[in-house]
XYZ file of N, CA and C in Angstrom:
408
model
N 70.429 36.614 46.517
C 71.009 36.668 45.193
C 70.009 37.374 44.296
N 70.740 38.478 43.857
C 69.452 39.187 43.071
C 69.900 39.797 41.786
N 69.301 40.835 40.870
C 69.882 41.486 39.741
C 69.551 42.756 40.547
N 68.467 42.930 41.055
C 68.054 44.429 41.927
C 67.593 45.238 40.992
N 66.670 44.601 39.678
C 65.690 45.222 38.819
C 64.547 45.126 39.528
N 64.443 45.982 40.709
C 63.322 45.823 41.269
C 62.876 47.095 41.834
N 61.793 47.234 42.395
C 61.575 48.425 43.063
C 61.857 48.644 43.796
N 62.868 49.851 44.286
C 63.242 50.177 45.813
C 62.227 49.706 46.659
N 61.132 50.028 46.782
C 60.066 49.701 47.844
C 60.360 48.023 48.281
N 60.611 47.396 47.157
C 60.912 45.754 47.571
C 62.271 45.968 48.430
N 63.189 46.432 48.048
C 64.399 46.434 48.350
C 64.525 46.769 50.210
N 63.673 47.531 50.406
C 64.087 48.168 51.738
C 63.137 47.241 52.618
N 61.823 46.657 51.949
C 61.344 46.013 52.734
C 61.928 44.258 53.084
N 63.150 43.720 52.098
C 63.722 42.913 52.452
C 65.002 43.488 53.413
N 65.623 44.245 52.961
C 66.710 44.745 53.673
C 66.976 44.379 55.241
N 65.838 44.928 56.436
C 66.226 44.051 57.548
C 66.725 42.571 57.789
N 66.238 41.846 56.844
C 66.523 40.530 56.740
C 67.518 39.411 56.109
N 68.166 40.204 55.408
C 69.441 39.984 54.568
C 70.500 40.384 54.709
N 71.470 39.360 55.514
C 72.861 39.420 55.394
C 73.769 40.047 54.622
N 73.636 39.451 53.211
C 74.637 39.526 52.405
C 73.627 40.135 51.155
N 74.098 40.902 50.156
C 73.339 40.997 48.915
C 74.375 40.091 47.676
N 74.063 39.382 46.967
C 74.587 39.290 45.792
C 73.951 39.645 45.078
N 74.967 40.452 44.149
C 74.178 41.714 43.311
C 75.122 41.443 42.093
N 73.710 40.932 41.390
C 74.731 40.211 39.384
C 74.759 41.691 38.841
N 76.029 41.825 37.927
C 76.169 43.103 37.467
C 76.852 42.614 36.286
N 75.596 42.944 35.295
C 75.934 42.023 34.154
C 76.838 42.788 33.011
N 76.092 44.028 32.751
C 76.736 44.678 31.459
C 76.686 46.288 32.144
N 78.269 47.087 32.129
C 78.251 48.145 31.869
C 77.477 49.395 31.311
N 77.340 49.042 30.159
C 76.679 50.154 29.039
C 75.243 49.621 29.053
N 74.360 51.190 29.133
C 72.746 50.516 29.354
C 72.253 50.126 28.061
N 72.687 50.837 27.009
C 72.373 49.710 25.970
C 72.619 48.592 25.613
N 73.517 48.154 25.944
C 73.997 46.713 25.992
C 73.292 45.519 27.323
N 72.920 46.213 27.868
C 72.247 45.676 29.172
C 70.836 45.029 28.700
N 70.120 46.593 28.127
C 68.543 46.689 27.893
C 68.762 45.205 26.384
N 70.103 45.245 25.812
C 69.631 44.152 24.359
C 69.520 43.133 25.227
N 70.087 42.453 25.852
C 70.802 41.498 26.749
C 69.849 40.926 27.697
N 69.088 41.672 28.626
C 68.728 41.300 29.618
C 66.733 41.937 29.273
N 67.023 42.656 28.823
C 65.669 43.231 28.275
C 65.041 44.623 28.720
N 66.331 45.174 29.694
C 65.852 46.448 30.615
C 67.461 46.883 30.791
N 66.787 48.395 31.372
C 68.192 48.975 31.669
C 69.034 48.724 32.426
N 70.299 49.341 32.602
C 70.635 48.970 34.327
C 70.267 50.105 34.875
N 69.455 50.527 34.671
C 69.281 52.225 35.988
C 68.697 51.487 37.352
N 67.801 51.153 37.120
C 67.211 50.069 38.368
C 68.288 49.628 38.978
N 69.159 49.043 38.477
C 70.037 47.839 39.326
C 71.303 48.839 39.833
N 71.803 49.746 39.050
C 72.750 50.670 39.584
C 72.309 51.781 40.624
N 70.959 52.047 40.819
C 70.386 53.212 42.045
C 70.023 52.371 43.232
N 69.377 51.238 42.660
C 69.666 49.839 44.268
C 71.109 49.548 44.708
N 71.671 49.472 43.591
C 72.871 49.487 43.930
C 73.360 50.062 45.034
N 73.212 51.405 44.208
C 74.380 52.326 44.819
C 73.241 53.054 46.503
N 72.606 52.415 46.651
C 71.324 52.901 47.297
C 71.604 51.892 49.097
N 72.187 50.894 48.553
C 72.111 49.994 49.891
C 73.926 49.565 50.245
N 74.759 50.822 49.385
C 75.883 51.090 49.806
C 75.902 52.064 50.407
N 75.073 52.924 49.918
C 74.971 54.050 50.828
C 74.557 53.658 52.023
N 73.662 52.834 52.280
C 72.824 52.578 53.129
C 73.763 51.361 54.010
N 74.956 51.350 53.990
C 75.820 50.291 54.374
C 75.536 48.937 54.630
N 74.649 48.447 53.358
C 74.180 46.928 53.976
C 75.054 46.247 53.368
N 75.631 44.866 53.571
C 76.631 44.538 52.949
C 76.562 43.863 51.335
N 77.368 44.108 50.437
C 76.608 43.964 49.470
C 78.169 43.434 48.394
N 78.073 42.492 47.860
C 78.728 41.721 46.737
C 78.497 41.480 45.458
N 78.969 42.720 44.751
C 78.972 42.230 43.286
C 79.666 41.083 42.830
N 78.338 40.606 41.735
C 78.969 39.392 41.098
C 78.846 39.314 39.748
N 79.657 39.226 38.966
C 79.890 39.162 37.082
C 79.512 37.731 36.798
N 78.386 37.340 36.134
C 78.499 36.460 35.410
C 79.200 36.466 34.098
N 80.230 35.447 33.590
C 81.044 35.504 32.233
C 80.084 34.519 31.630
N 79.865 35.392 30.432
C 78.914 34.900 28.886
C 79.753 35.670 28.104
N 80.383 34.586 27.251
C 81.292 34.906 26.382
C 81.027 35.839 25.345
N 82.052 36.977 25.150
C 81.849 38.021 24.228
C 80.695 38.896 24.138
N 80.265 38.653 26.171
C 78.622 39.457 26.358
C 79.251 40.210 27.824
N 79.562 39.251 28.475
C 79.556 40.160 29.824
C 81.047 39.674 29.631
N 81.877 39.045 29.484
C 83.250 38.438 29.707
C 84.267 39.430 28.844
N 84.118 40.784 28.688
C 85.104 41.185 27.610
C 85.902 42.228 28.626
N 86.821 42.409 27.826
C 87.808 43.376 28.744
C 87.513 44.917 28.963
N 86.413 45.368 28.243
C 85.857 46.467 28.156
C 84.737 46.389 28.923
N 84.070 45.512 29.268
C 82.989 45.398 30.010
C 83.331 45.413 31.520
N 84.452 44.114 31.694
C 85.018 44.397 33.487
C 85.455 45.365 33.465
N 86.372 46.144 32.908
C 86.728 47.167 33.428
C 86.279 47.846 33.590
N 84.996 48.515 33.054
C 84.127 49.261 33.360
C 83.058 49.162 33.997
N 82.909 47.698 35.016
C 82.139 47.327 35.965
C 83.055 47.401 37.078
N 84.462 47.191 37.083
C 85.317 47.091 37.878
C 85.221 48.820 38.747
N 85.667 49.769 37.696
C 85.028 50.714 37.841
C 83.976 51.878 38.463
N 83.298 50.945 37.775
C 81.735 51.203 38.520
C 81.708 51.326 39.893
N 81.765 49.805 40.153
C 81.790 48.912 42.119
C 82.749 50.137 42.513
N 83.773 50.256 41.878
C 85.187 50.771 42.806
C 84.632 52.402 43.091
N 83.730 52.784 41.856
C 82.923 54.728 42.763
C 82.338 54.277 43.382
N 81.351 53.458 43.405
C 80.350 53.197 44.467
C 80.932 53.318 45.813
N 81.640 51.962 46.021
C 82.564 52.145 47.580
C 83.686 51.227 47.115
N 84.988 51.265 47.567
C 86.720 50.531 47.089
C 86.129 49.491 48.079
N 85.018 49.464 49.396
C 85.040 48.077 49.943
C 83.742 47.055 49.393
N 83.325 47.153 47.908
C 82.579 46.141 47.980
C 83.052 44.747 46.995
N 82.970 44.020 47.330
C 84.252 43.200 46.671
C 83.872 42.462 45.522
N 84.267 42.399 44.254
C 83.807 41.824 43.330
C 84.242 40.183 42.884
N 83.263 39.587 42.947
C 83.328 37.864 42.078
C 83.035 37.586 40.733
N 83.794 37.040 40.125
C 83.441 36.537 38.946
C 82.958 34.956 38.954
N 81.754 35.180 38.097
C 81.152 33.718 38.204
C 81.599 33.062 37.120
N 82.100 31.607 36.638
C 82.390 30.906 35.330
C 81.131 30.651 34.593
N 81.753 30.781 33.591
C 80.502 30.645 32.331
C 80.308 28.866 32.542
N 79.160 29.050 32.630
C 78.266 27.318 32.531
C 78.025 27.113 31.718
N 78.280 25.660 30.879
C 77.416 25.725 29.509
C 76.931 24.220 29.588
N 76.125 24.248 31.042
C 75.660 23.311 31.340
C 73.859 23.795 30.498
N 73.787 25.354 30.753
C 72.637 25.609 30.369
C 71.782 25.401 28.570
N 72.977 24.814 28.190
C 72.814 24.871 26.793
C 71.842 23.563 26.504
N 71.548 22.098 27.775
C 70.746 21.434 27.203
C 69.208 22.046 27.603
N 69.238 22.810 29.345
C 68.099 23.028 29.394
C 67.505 23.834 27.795
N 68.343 24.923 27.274
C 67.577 25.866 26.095
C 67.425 24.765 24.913
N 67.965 23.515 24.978
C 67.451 22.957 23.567
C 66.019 22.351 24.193
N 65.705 21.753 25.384
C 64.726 21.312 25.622
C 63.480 22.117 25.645
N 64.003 23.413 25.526
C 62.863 24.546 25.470
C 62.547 24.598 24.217
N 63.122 24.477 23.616
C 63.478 24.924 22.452
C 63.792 26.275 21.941
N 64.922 26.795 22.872
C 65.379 27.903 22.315
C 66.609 28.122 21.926
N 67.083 28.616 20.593
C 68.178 29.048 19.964
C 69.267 29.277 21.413
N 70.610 28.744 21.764
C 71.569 28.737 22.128
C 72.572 29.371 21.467
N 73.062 30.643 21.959
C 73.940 31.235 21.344
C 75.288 30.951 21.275
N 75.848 30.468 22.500
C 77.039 30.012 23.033
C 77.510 29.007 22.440
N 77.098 28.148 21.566
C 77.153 26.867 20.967
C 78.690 26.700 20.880
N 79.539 27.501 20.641
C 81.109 27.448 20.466
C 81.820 27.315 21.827
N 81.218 27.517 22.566
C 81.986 27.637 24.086
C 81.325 26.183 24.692
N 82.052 25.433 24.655
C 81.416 24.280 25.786
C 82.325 23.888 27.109
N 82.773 24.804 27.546
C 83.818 24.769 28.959
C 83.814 25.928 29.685
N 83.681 25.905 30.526
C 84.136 26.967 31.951
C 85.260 27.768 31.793
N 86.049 28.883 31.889
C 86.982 29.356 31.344
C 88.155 28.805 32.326
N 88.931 28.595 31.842
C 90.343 28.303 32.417
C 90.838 28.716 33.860
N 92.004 28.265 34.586
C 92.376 29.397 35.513
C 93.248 30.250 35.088
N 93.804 30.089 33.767
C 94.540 31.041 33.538
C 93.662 32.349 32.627
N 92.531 31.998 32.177
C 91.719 32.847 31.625
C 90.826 34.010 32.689
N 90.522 32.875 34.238
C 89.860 33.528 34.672
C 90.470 34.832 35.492
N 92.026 34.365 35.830
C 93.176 35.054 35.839
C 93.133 36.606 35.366
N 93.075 36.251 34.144
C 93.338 37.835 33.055
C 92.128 38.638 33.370
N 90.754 37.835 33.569
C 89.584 38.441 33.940
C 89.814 39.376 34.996
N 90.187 38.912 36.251
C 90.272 39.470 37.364
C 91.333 40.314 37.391
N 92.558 40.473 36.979
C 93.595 41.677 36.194
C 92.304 42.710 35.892
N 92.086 42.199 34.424
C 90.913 43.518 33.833
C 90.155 44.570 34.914
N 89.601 43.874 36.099
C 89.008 44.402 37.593
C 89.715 45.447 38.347
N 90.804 44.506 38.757
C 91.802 45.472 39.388
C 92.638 46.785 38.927
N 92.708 46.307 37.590
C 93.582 47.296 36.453
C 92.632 48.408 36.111
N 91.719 48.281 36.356
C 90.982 49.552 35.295
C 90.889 50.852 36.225
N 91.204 51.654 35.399
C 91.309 53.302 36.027
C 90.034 53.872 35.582
């Protein structure tokens, strides 16, 4: 389970040894990535697209953070993404947890999510996965 902000050199030297990749693919647009996560996605999209080429098996996965990675402009354009890379790598959406909201008070850090205290629906997570399939 990785983001694959890492150095190719790491990447190939785990590679014999790994089954499966889960590969979080958080935000579309690299500016929105770099506010978000603190870096670009160039790293994570050339590993990416680097160990598809390289046919290792590999599973994108969306974490939903509301009105961050969960918007309809964002899957679709991750949906997107996965689907140039290769139509066989199969995408998951993960539910938003907002279990994490006591660890950040114990840190004491500002919680943004404060309005969301539930997992999204099945009929929400529904429309999510539409957004995936639907996008041209």
């Amino acid at each position: 389970e990785t983001s694959l902000a890492l150095d190719e050199n790491a990447v190939d030297m785990v590679r014999p040894w790994v089954d499966l990749f889960l590969v979080d693919m958080k935000l579309a647009d690299p500016e929105a990535h770099k506010l978000w996560t603190g870096s670009s996605n160039e790293t994570v999209r050339k590993n990416f697209e680097r160990l598809a080429r390289q046919g290792a098996n590999v599973m994108a996965r969306i974490p939903l953070i509301p009105d961050v990675t969960a918007t309809e402009e964002n899957l679709r354009a991750l949906g997107r993404y996965v689907r140039s890379v290769s139509g066989e790598i199969p995408i998951e959406l993960v539910n938003f947890n907002p279990l994490a909201r006591d660890k950040y008070r114990r840190m004491g850090i500002p919680y943004c999510f404060e309005g969301r205290l539930s997992p999204y629906s099945f009929s929400e997570m529904n429309n999510m996965r539409a957004y995936l399939h639907d996008a041209v």
